[in-house]
Amino acid sequence: MTVLVTGGAGFIGGNFVLDWLSQLDEPIVNLDKLTYAGNLQTLAEVEGDDRYRFVHGDIGDRELLNKILNEYQPRAILNFAAESHVDRSIHGPGEFIQTNVVGTFTLLEAVRAYWLGQDDQAKSAFRFLHVSTDEVYGTLSADDAPFTETNRYEPNSPYSASKAASDHLVRAWHHTYGLPVLTTNCSNNYGPYHFPEKLIPLVILHALAGKALPIYGDGQQVRDWLYVKDHCSAIRRVLEAGTVGETYNVGGWNEKTNLDVVTRICSLLDELSPRQDGISYAQQITYVQDRPGHDRRYAIDARKIERTLGWKPAETFETGLRKTVVWYLENQSWVEGVTSGQYRQWLETHYRG
Ligand code: NAD
Ligand code: DAU
């Protein structure tokens, strides 16, 4: 038995591969295009592991997909591969349509052909698990109930629209062709190996570098935060026991304003790596221009996955955030590896002025 993950050199996929190999004997194949967000340093510790194979390539490459599927005969595919950053989708949506929509379509078609060629037993045991986001549901006001699996899709950014489109394709491939699919819609992840274009790692690294901590707009936007290892355990549980064709919301029951998140990071850094002048890192907080179309609030109702599959997050926001800050303080070489010229160019373009 083998599973195939796509996008396994990224933040969540990388954590998923590491957790899988630390807990299970089943081999895992990782197909990743290695965009700016993909980093093999994350997977250095499993490089020589017989249970692990890396394939460099694109989920939009049908020929390559056919070859990998035939060679490794996976019993499941976990689709993490995506362009994932909302701000980048605003600057340049094309790649998001290409990978998230066309890429997912190409992957579904290759997997459908492969799945049809399996015997009846393998066919019914097969799973295609699509990793998606809560952003497909749009935005909430302060007194709205959290998103459930039956909320309408109302994506507001090019990123969330492209993810919504991919979710619809996955759903249709089940209804029309019978492909055994599962979809998870998760809230904001944080933890080790998070690329520093996203809020939490960006703020940790900017604080330590003595740079401004950029808060978009009034900083009162709300996100629900989930420690990445908890997301990985939810995905393993859905893969193992989820009902084919169903979607599962995954969240941490940790709604926080952005300002609260940034202030907590500053307090942790004040304790763990204080500034030499004794002033709090919070002094570096700077309000900057808001993100266009910025969703005000996301909140996840994760009762379905808890009730039906018995999954609950293990970390609180306090324990998870402390682990994360400590990880960044202890893993400066990983940080140096990913903060290349391309990354610096992004900061220059996006935070200019
Ligand atoms: P990421 O940007 O850190 O990693 C994406 C990975 O996909 C990278 O390794 C990249 O090289 C790879 N990739 C991109 N295009 C590819 C292509 N065409 N073919 C093969 N590989 C390709 O993203 P992430 O934060 O790890 O997110 C993983 C998945 O989880 C995404 O589908 C995202 O939408 C979803 N998600 C993310 C979050 C979050 O908070 N980060 C929350 C919910 C859902
Ligand atoms: O909700 C799940 C989604 O969470 C995932 O689908 C996305 O892939 C992931 O990137 C994340 O999207 P967000 O846009 O919520 O994450 P980001 O870290 O970019 O921003 C979190 C919040 O912080 C958001 O309200 C914007 C704000 N922000 C972000 C940055 C980078 C700032 O105020 N300043 C910043 O510099």
CSV table of C-alpha atoms and ligand atoms in Angstrom, one decimal:
chain,number,residue,atom,x,y,z
A,1,MET,CA,0.0,0.0,0.0
A,2,THR,CA,1.1,3.5,-0.8
A,3,VAL,CA,-0.4,7.0,-0.7
A,4,LEU,CA,0.5,9.9,-3.0
A,5,VAL,CA,0.5,13.5,-1.7
A,6,THR,CA,0.7,16.5,-4.0
A,7,GLY,CA,2.3,19.7,-2.6
A,8,GLY,CA,4.1,17.8,0.1
A,9,ALA,CA,7.1,20.3,0.1
A,10,GLY,CA,4.8,23.1,1.3
A,11,PHE,CA,3.8,24.1,4.8
A,12,ILE,CA,0.9,21.7,5.5
A,13,GLY,CA,1.9,19.0,3.0
A,14,GLY,CA,5.4,19.0,4.5
A,15,ASN,CA,4.2,18.6,8.0
A,16,PHE,CA,1.8,15.9,6.8
A,17,VAL,CA,4.6,13.8,5.2
A,18,LEU,CA,6.8,14.2,8.4
A,19,ASP,CA,4.0,13.1,10.7
A,20,TRP,CA,2.9,10.3,8.4
A,21,LEU,CA,6.4,8.8,8.4
A,22,SER,CA,6.8,9.2,12.1
A,23,GLN,CA,3.6,7.3,12.8
A,24,LEU,CA,3.0,4.8,10.0
A,25,ASP,CA,4.9,2.3,8.0
A,26,GLU,CA,3.0,2.8,4.8
A,27,PRO,CA,5.1,4.4,2.0
A,28,ILE,CA,4.3,8.0,0.8
A,29,VAL,CA,5.1,9.5,-2.5
A,30,ASN,CA,5.3,13.3,-2.8
A,31,LEU,CA,4.7,15.1,-6.1
A,32,ASP,CA,5.6,18.8,-5.8
A,33,LYS,CA,6.4,21.5,-8.4
A,34,LEU,CA,8.7,23.3,-5.9
A,35,THR,CA,7.3,26.8,-6.5
A,36,TYR,CA,8.6,29.5,-4.2
A,37,ALA,CA,6.5,27.9,-1.4
A,38,GLY,CA,7.9,24.4,-1.8
A,39,ASN,CA,11.1,23.6,0.1
A,40,LEU,CA,12.9,20.3,0.3
A,41,GLN,CA,14.8,21.4,3.4
A,42,THR,CA,11.5,20.8,5.3
A,43,LEU,CA,11.8,17.1,4.3
A,44,ALA,CA,15.6,16.7,4.8
A,45,GLU,CA,15.2,14.3,7.7
A,46,VAL,CA,13.2,11.8,5.6
A,47,GLU,CA,15.2,12.1,2.4
A,48,GLY,CA,16.9,8.7,2.7
A,49,ASP,CA,13.9,6.9,4.1
A,50,ASP,CA,12.9,3.8,2.0
A,51,ARG,CA,9.2,4.6,2.6
A,52,TYR,CA,9.5,8.1,1.0
A,53,ARG,CA,9.8,9.1,-2.6
A,54,PHE,CA,10.0,12.6,-4.0
A,55,VAL,CA,8.9,13.4,-7.6
A,56,HIS,CA,9.5,16.9,-8.9
A,57,GLY,CA,6.6,17.9,-11.1
A,58,ASP,CA,3.2,19.6,-11.7
A,59,ILE,CA,-0.3,18.4,-11.0
A,60,GLY,CA,-1.1,19.9,-14.4
A,61,ASP,CA,1.2,17.4,-16.2
A,62,ARG,CA,-1.0,14.6,-17.3
A,63,GLU,CA,1.7,12.4,-18.7
A,64,LEU,CA,3.8,12.6,-15.5
A,65,LEU,CA,0.6,11.8,-13.5
A,66,ASN,CA,-0.1,8.7,-15.5
A,67,LYS,CA,3.5,7.6,-15.1
A,68,ILE,CA,3.5,8.1,-11.3
A,69,LEU,CA,0.1,6.5,-10.8
A,70,ASN,CA,1.1,3.4,-12.8
A,71,GLU,CA,4.4,3.1,-11.1
A,72,TYR,CA,3.4,3.6,-7.5
A,73,GLN,CA,-0.2,2.3,-7.6
A,74,PRO,CA,-1.4,4.4,-4.7
A,75,ARG,CA,-4.5,3.5,-2.7
A,76,ALA,CA,-5.2,7.1,-2.0
A,77,ILE,CA,-4.3,10.6,-3.2
A,78,LEU,CA,-4.1,13.6,-0.9
A,79,ASN,CA,-4.2,16.9,-2.8
A,80,PHE,CA,-2.4,19.7,-1.0
A,81,ALA,CA,-0.9,21.3,-4.1
A,82,ALA,CA,-2.1,24.8,-4.6
A,83,GLU,CA,-1.2,28.5,-4.8
A,84,SER,CA,-2.2,29.4,-1.3
A,85,HIS,CA,-1.5,33.1,-0.5
A,86,VAL,CA,-4.4,35.5,-0.8
A,87,ASP,CA,-2.2,38.6,-1.3
A,88,ARG,CA,-0.4,37.0,-4.1
A,89,SER,CA,-3.7,36.1,-5.7
A,90,ILE,CA,-4.6,39.7,-5.7
A,91,HIS,CA,-1.4,40.8,-7.4
A,92,GLY,CA,-1.5,37.9,-10.0
A,93,PRO,CA,-4.4,35.5,-10.1
A,94,GLY,CA,-3.3,33.6,-13.2
A,95,GLU,CA,-1.2,31.0,-11.4
A,96,PHE,CA,-4.1,30.4,-9.0
A,97,ILE,CA,-6.5,29.5,-11.8
A,98,GLN,CA,-3.8,27.4,-13.5
A,99,THR,CA,-2.8,25.2,-10.5
A,100,ASN,CA,-5.9,25.3,-8.3
A,101,VAL,CA,-8.5,24.9,-11.0
A,102,VAL,CA,-6.8,23.5,-14.2
A,103,GLY,CA,-4.3,21.5,-12.1
A,104,THR,CA,-7.0,19.9,-9.9
A,105,PHE,CA,-9.0,19.1,-13.1
A,106,THR,CA,-6.0,17.4,-14.7
A,107,LEU,CA,-5.3,15.5,-11.5
A,108,LEU,CA,-8.9,14.4,-11.2
A,109,GLU,CA,-8.9,13.2,-14.8
A,110,ALA,CA,-5.7,11.2,-14.4
A,111,VAL,CA,-6.9,9.7,-11.2
A,112,ARG,CA,-10.2,8.8,-12.7
A,113,ALA,CA,-8.6,6.9,-15.5
A,114,TYR,CA,-6.2,5.1,-13.0
A,115,TRP,CA,-9.1,4.3,-10.6
A,116,LEU,CA,-11.2,2.8,-13.4
A,117,GLY,CA,-8.4,0.4,-14.2
A,118,GLN,CA,-8.4,-1.1,-10.7
A,119,ASP,CA,-10.2,-4.2,-9.6
A,120,ASP,CA,-13.5,-3.9,-7.7
A,121,GLN,CA,-12.0,-4.2,-4.3
A,122,ALA,CA,-9.2,-1.7,-4.9
A,123,LYS,CA,-11.8,0.6,-6.5
A,124,SER,CA,-14.1,0.7,-3.5
A,125,ALA,CA,-11.2,1.1,-1.1
A,126,PHE,CA,-9.6,4.0,-3.1
A,127,ARG,CA,-9.8,7.6,-1.8
A,128,PHE,CA,-9.1,11.0,-3.3
A,129,LEU,CA,-8.9,13.5,-0.4
A,130,HIS,CA,-9.0,17.2,-1.4
A,131,VAL,CA,-7.5,19.7,1.1
A,132,SER,CA,-9.5,22.9,1.0
A,133,THR,CA,-10.2,26.0,3.0
A,134,ASP,CA,-12.9,27.8,5.0
A,135,GLU,CA,-12.4,30.8,2.8
A,136,VAL,CA,-14.7,29.3,0.2
A,137,TYR,CA,-17.6,30.2,2.5
A,138,GLY,CA,-16.8,34.0,2.2
A,139,THR,CA,-17.0,36.3,5.2
A,140,LEU,CA,-19.0,36.5,8.5
A,141,SER,CA,-20.1,39.4,10.6
A,142,ALA,CA,-19.4,39.5,14.3
A,143,ASP,CA,-22.7,37.9,15.3
A,144,ASP,CA,-23.1,35.3,12.5
A,145,ALA,CA,-22.8,31.6,13.4
A,146,PRO,CA,-19.6,29.8,12.4
A,147,PHE,CA,-19.4,28.1,9.0
A,148,THR,CA,-21.0,24.7,8.8
A,149,GLU,CA,-20.6,22.2,5.9
A,150,THR,CA,-23.9,23.4,4.5
A,151,ASN,CA,-23.0,27.1,4.2
A,152,ARG,CA,-23.3,28.6,0.8
A,153,TYR,CA,-20.1,29.0,-1.2
A,154,GLU,CA,-19.4,32.8,-1.4
A,155,PRO,CA,-15.6,33.2,-2.2
A,156,ASN,CA,-14.4,36.7,-2.3
A,157,SER,CA,-10.7,36.6,-3.4
A,158,PRO,CA,-9.1,35.1,-6.5
A,159,TYR,CA,-7.5,32.6,-4.2
A,160,SER,CA,-10.8,31.5,-2.5
A,161,ALA,CA,-12.7,31.5,-5.8
A,162,SER,CA,-10.1,29.2,-7.3
A,163,LYS,CA,-10.3,26.9,-4.3
A,164,ALA,CA,-14.1,26.9,-4.5
A,165,ALA,CA,-13.9,26.0,-8.2
A,166,SER,CA,-11.6,23.1,-7.3
A,167,ASP,CA,-14.0,21.9,-4.6
A,168,HIS,CA,-16.9,21.9,-7.1
A,169,LEU,CA,-14.8,19.8,-9.5
A,170,VAL,CA,-14.0,17.3,-6.9
A,171,ARG,CA,-17.7,17.1,-5.9
A,172,ALA,CA,-18.8,16.7,-9.5
A,173,TRP,CA,-16.2,13.9,-10.2
A,174,HIS,CA,-17.9,12.0,-7.4
A,175,HIS,CA,-21.5,12.6,-8.4
A,176,THR,CA,-20.9,12.0,-12.1
A,177,TYR,CA,-18.2,9.4,-12.2
A,178,GLY,CA,-18.4,7.8,-8.8
A,179,LEU,CA,-14.8,8.7,-7.8
A,180,PRO,CA,-14.5,8.1,-4.1
A,181,VAL,CA,-13.7,11.6,-2.9
A,182,LEU,CA,-13.4,13.4,0.5
A,183,THR,CA,-13.0,17.1,1.0
A,184,THR,CA,-11.8,19.0,4.1
A,185,ASN,CA,-12.3,22.7,4.6
A,186,CYS,CA,-9.9,24.0,7.2
A,187,SER,CA,-9.3,27.3,9.0
A,188,ASN,CA,-6.0,29.2,9.3
A,189,ASN,CA,-3.1,26.9,10.1
A,190,TYR,CA,0.1,27.9,11.9
A,191,GLY,CA,3.2,26.0,13.2
A,192,PRO,CA,6.6,24.9,12.0
A,193,TYR,CA,7.8,25.3,8.3
A,194,HIS,CA,5.2,28.0,7.6
A,195,PHE,CA,6.4,30.2,4.7
A,196,PRO,CA,7.1,33.7,6.1
A,197,GLU,CA,4.7,35.5,3.7
A,198,LYS,CA,1.8,34.6,6.1
A,199,LEU,CA,0.9,36.6,9.1
A,200,ILE,CA,2.3,34.5,12.0
A,201,PRO,CA,5.8,33.6,10.7
A,202,LEU,CA,6.1,37.1,9.0
A,203,VAL,CA,5.5,38.8,12.3
A,204,ILE,CA,7.9,36.6,14.2
A,205,LEU,CA,10.7,37.2,11.7
A,206,HIS,CA,10.0,40.9,11.2
A,207,ALA,CA,10.0,41.4,15.0
A,208,LEU,CA,13.4,39.7,15.4
A,209,ALA,CA,14.8,41.7,12.5
A,210,GLY,CA,13.7,45.0,14.1
A,211,LYS,CA,11.3,45.6,11.2
A,212,ALA,CA,7.7,47.0,11.2
A,213,LEU,CA,4.9,44.5,12.1
A,214,PRO,CA,2.4,45.3,9.4
A,215,ILE,CA,-1.3,45.1,10.5
A,216,TYR,CA,-3.7,45.5,7.6
A,217,GLY,CA,-6.5,48.1,8.2
A,218,ASP,CA,-7.8,48.2,11.8
A,219,GLY,CA,-6.4,44.7,12.8
A,220,GLN,CA,-9.9,43.7,14.0
A,221,GLN,CA,-10.4,41.0,11.3
A,222,VAL,CA,-11.0,37.6,12.9
A,223,ARG,CA,-9.5,34.2,11.9
A,224,ASP,CA,-9.8,30.8,13.5
A,225,TRP,CA,-6.4,29.3,14.1
A,226,LEU,CA,-5.4,25.6,14.1
A,227,TYR,CA,-2.0,24.2,14.9
A,228,VAL,CA,-0.8,22.5,11.7
A,229,LYS,CA,-0.2,19.1,13.4
A,230,ASP,CA,-3.9,19.1,14.4
A,231,HIS,CA,-4.8,19.7,10.8
A,232,CYS,CA,-2.6,16.7,9.8
A,233,SER,CA,-4.3,14.4,12.3
A,234,ALA,CA,-7.8,15.5,11.1
A,235,ILE,CA,-6.8,14.7,7.5
A,236,ARG,CA,-5.5,11.2,8.5
A,237,ARG,CA,-8.7,10.6,10.4
A,238,VAL,CA,-10.9,11.7,7.4
A,239,LEU,CA,-8.9,9.5,5.1
A,240,GLU,CA,-9.3,6.6,7.4
A,241,ALA,CA,-13.0,6.9,8.3
A,242,GLY,CA,-14.6,9.7,6.4
A,243,THR,CA,-17.8,9.0,4.4
A,244,VAL,CA,-17.2,9.1,0.7
A,245,GLY,CA,-18.6,12.2,-1.0
A,246,GLU,CA,-18.8,14.2,2.3
A,247,THR,CA,-17.1,17.4,3.3
A,248,TYR,CA,-15.6,18.0,6.7
A,249,ASN,CA,-14.9,21.4,8.3
A,250,VAL,CA,-11.8,21.4,10.4
A,251,GLY,CA,-11.1,24.2,12.9
A,252,GLY,CA,-9.4,25.0,16.2
A,253,TRP,CA,-12.2,26.9,18.1
A,254,ASN,CA,-9.7,29.7,18.3
A,255,GLU,CA,-11.2,32.9,17.0
A,256,LYS,CA,-8.7,35.7,17.4
A,257,THR,CA,-8.4,39.2,16.0
A,258,ASN,CA,-5.2,39.8,14.0
A,259,LEU,CA,-4.1,42.5,16.5
A,260,ASP,CA,-4.6,40.0,19.3
A,261,VAL,CA,-2.4,37.4,17.5
A,262,VAL,CA,0.4,39.9,16.8
A,263,THR,CA,0.3,41.2,20.4
A,264,ARG,CA,0.6,37.6,21.7
A,265,ILE,CA,3.6,36.9,19.4
A,266,CYS,CA,5.2,40.1,20.8
A,267,SER,CA,4.7,39.0,24.4
A,268,LEU,CA,6.1,35.5,23.7
A,269,LEU,CA,9.2,37.1,22.0
A,270,ASP,CA,9.6,39.6,24.9
A,271,GLU,CA,9.8,36.6,27.2
A,272,LEU,CA,11.9,34.2,25.0
A,273,SER,CA,14.2,36.5,23.1
A,274,PRO,CA,13.9,40.1,24.5
A,275,ARG,CA,15.0,43.1,22.6
A,276,GLN,CA,18.4,44.4,23.8
A,277,ASP,CA,16.9,47.8,24.6
A,278,GLY,CA,14.3,46.2,26.9
A,279,ILE,CA,11.4,47.7,24.9
A,280,SER,CA,8.5,45.4,23.9
A,281,TYR,CA,8.4,44.1,20.3
A,282,ALA,CA,4.8,45.5,20.3
A,283,GLN,CA,6.4,48.9,19.7
A,284,GLN,CA,7.1,47.7,16.1
A,285,ILE,CA,3.4,47.3,15.3
A,286,THR,CA,2.5,49.5,12.3
A,287,TYR,CA,-0.9,49.9,10.7
A,288,VAL,CA,-0.7,49.6,6.9
A,289,GLN,CA,-3.2,49.8,4.0
A,290,ASP,CA,-5.9,47.1,4.1
A,291,ARG,CA,-6.0,44.1,1.8
A,292,PRO,CA,-8.6,44.8,-1.0
A,293,GLY,CA,-11.8,42.8,-0.4
A,294,HIS,CA,-10.5,41.7,3.0
A,295,ASP,CA,-12.8,39.1,4.6
A,296,ARG,CA,-13.7,40.4,8.0
A,297,ARG,CA,-14.3,37.1,9.9
A,298,TYR,CA,-13.9,33.4,9.5
A,299,ALA,CA,-15.1,30.9,12.1
A,300,ILE,CA,-15.5,27.2,11.8
A,301,ASP,CA,-18.1,24.9,13.3
A,302,ALA,CA,-16.1,21.7,13.6
A,303,ARG,CA,-18.8,19.7,15.3
A,304,LYS,CA,-19.4,17.3,12.4
A,305,ILE,CA,-15.8,15.9,12.4
A,306,GLU,CA,-15.9,15.7,16.2
A,307,ARG,CA,-19.3,13.9,16.3
A,308,THR,CA,-18.9,11.5,13.4
A,309,LEU,CA,-15.1,10.8,13.4
A,310,GLY,CA,-14.2,11.6,17.0
A,311,TRP,CA,-11.5,14.2,16.0
A,312,LYS,CA,-10.6,17.1,18.2
A,313,PRO,CA,-7.6,19.4,18.2
A,314,ALA,CA,-4.9,18.6,20.7
A,315,GLU,CA,-3.3,22.1,21.0
A,316,THR,CA,-4.8,25.3,22.4
A,317,PHE,CA,-3.8,28.5,20.8
A,318,GLU,CA,-1.6,29.3,23.7
A,319,THR,CA,0.4,26.0,23.6
A,320,GLY,CA,0.5,26.0,19.8
A,321,LEU,CA,1.7,29.6,19.4
A,322,ARG,CA,4.4,29.1,22.1
A,323,LYS,CA,5.7,25.9,20.2
A,324,THR,CA,5.7,27.9,17.0
A,325,VAL,CA,7.6,30.9,18.3
A,326,VAL,CA,10.2,28.5,19.9
A,327,TRP,CA,10.5,26.6,16.6
A,328,TYR,CA,11.3,29.7,14.6
A,329,LEU,CA,13.8,30.8,17.3
A,330,GLU,CA,15.5,27.4,17.0
A,331,ASN,CA,15.4,26.9,13.2
A,332,GLN,CA,17.1,30.0,11.8
A,333,SER,CA,18.8,27.9,9.1
A,334,TRP,CA,15.4,26.8,7.7
A,335,VAL,CA,14.4,30.4,7.7
A,336,GLU,CA,17.6,31.5,5.9
A,337,GLY,CA,17.0,28.8,3.3
A,338,VAL,CA,13.5,30.1,2.3
A,339,THR,CA,14.1,33.9,2.6
A,340,SER,CA,15.8,34.0,-0.8
A,341,GLY,CA,16.0,36.9,-3.3
A,342,GLN,CA,12.6,36.0,-4.6
A,343,TYR,CA,11.1,36.2,-1.1
A,344,ARG,CA,12.8,39.6,-0.5
A,345,GLN,CA,11.4,40.8,-3.8
A,346,TRP,CA,7.8,39.9,-2.7
A,347,LEU,CA,8.2,41.9,0.5
A,348,GLU,CA,9.6,44.8,-1.5
A,349,THR,CA,6.6,44.8,-3.9
A,350,HIS,CA,3.9,44.1,-1.5
A,351,TYR,CA,4.8,46.2,1.5
A,352,ARG,CA,6.2,49.2,-0.5
A,353,GLY,CA,5.2,52.5,1.0
B,1,NAD,P1,1.9,26.2,0.5
B,1,NAD,O1,1.8,27.4,-0.4
B,1,NAD,O2,2.8,26.4,1.7
B,1,NAD,O3,2.4,24.9,-0.3
B,1,NAD,C1,1.9,24.6,-1.5
B,1,NAD,C2,2.8,23.5,-2.1
B,1,NAD,O4,2.2,23.1,-3.4
B,1,NAD,C3,4.2,24.0,-2.4
B,1,NAD,O5,5.1,23.0,-2.0
B,1,NAD,C4,4.2,24.1,-3.9
B,1,NAD,O6,5.5,23.9,-4.4
B,1,NAD,C5,3.2,23.1,-4.3
B,1,NAD,N1,2.6,23.4,-5.6
B,1,NAD,C6,2.1,24.5,-6.1
B,1,NAD,N2,1.7,24.4,-7.3
B,1,NAD,C7,1.9,23.1,-7.7
B,1,NAD,C8,1.6,22.4,-8.9
B,1,NAD,N3,1.0,22.9,-9.9
B,1,NAD,N4,1.9,21.0,-8.9
B,1,NAD,C9,2.5,20.5,-7.8
B,1,NAD,N5,2.8,21.1,-6.7
B,1,NAD,C10,2.5,22.4,-6.6
B,1,NAD,O7,0.4,25.9,1.0
B,1,NAD,P2,-0.1,25.3,2.4
B,1,NAD,O8,-0.3,26.4,3.3
B,1,NAD,O9,0.7,24.2,2.8
B,1,NAD,O10,-1.5,24.8,1.9
B,1,NAD,C11,-1.7,23.4,1.4
B,1,NAD,C12,-3.2,23.2,1.0
B,1,NAD,O11,-4.0,23.5,2.1
B,1,NAD,C13,-3.6,24.2,-0.1
B,1,NAD,O12,-4.5,23.5,-0.9
B,1,NAD,C14,-4.4,25.3,0.7
B,1,NAD,O13,-5.4,25.8,-0.1
B,1,NAD,C15,-5.0,24.5,1.8
B,1,NAD,N6,-5.2,25.2,3.1
B,1,NAD,C16,-4.3,26.0,3.6
B,1,NAD,C17,-4.5,26.6,4.9
B,1,NAD,C18,-3.5,27.4,5.6
B,1,NAD,O14,-3.8,28.1,6.6
B,1,NAD,N7,-2.2,27.4,5.1
B,1,NAD,C19,-5.8,26.4,5.5
B,1,NAD,C20,-6.7,25.6,4.9
B,1,NAD,C21,-6.5,25.0,3.7
B,2,DAU,O1,-8.6,30.5,6.3
B,2,DAU,C1,-7.7,29.6,5.7
B,2,DAU,C2,-6.7,30.4,4.8
B,2,DAU,O2,-5.8,31.0,5.8
B,2,DAU,C3,-5.9,29.5,3.8
B,2,DAU,O3,-6.8,28.9,2.9
B,2,DAU,C4,-4.8,30.3,3.1
B,2,DAU,O4,-4.1,29.5,2.3
B,2,DAU,C5,-3.9,30.9,4.2
B,2,DAU,O5,-3.0,31.7,3.5
B,2,DAU,C6,-4.8,31.7,5.2
B,2,DAU,O6,-5.3,32.9,4.5
B,2,DAU,P1,-5.3,34.3,5.3
B,2,DAU,O7,-5.4,35.4,4.2
B,2,DAU,O8,-6.3,34.4,6.4
B,2,DAU,O9,-3.9,34.3,5.9
B,2,DAU,P2,-2.7,35.4,6.1
B,2,DAU,O10,-1.7,34.8,7.0
B,2,DAU,O11,-2.3,35.9,4.7
B,2,DAU,O12,-3.4,36.6,6.8
B,2,DAU,C7,-4.1,36.3,8.1
B,2,DAU,C8,-4.7,37.6,8.5
B,2,DAU,O13,-3.7,38.6,8.8
B,2,DAU,C9,-5.6,38.2,7.4
B,2,DAU,O14,-6.7,38.9,8.0
B,2,DAU,C10,-4.7,39.3,6.8
B,2,DAU,C11,-3.8,39.8,7.9
B,2,DAU,N1,-2.5,40.2,7.6
B,2,DAU,C12,-1.7,39.4,6.9
B,2,DAU,C13,-0.4,39.7,6.5
B,2,DAU,C14,0.5,38.8,5.7
B,2,DAU,C15,-2.0,41.4,8.1
B,2,DAU,O15,-2.7,42.1,8.9
B,2,DAU,N2,-0.7,41.7,7.8
B,2,DAU,C16,0.1,40.9,7.0
B,2,DAU,O16,1.3,41.3,6.7
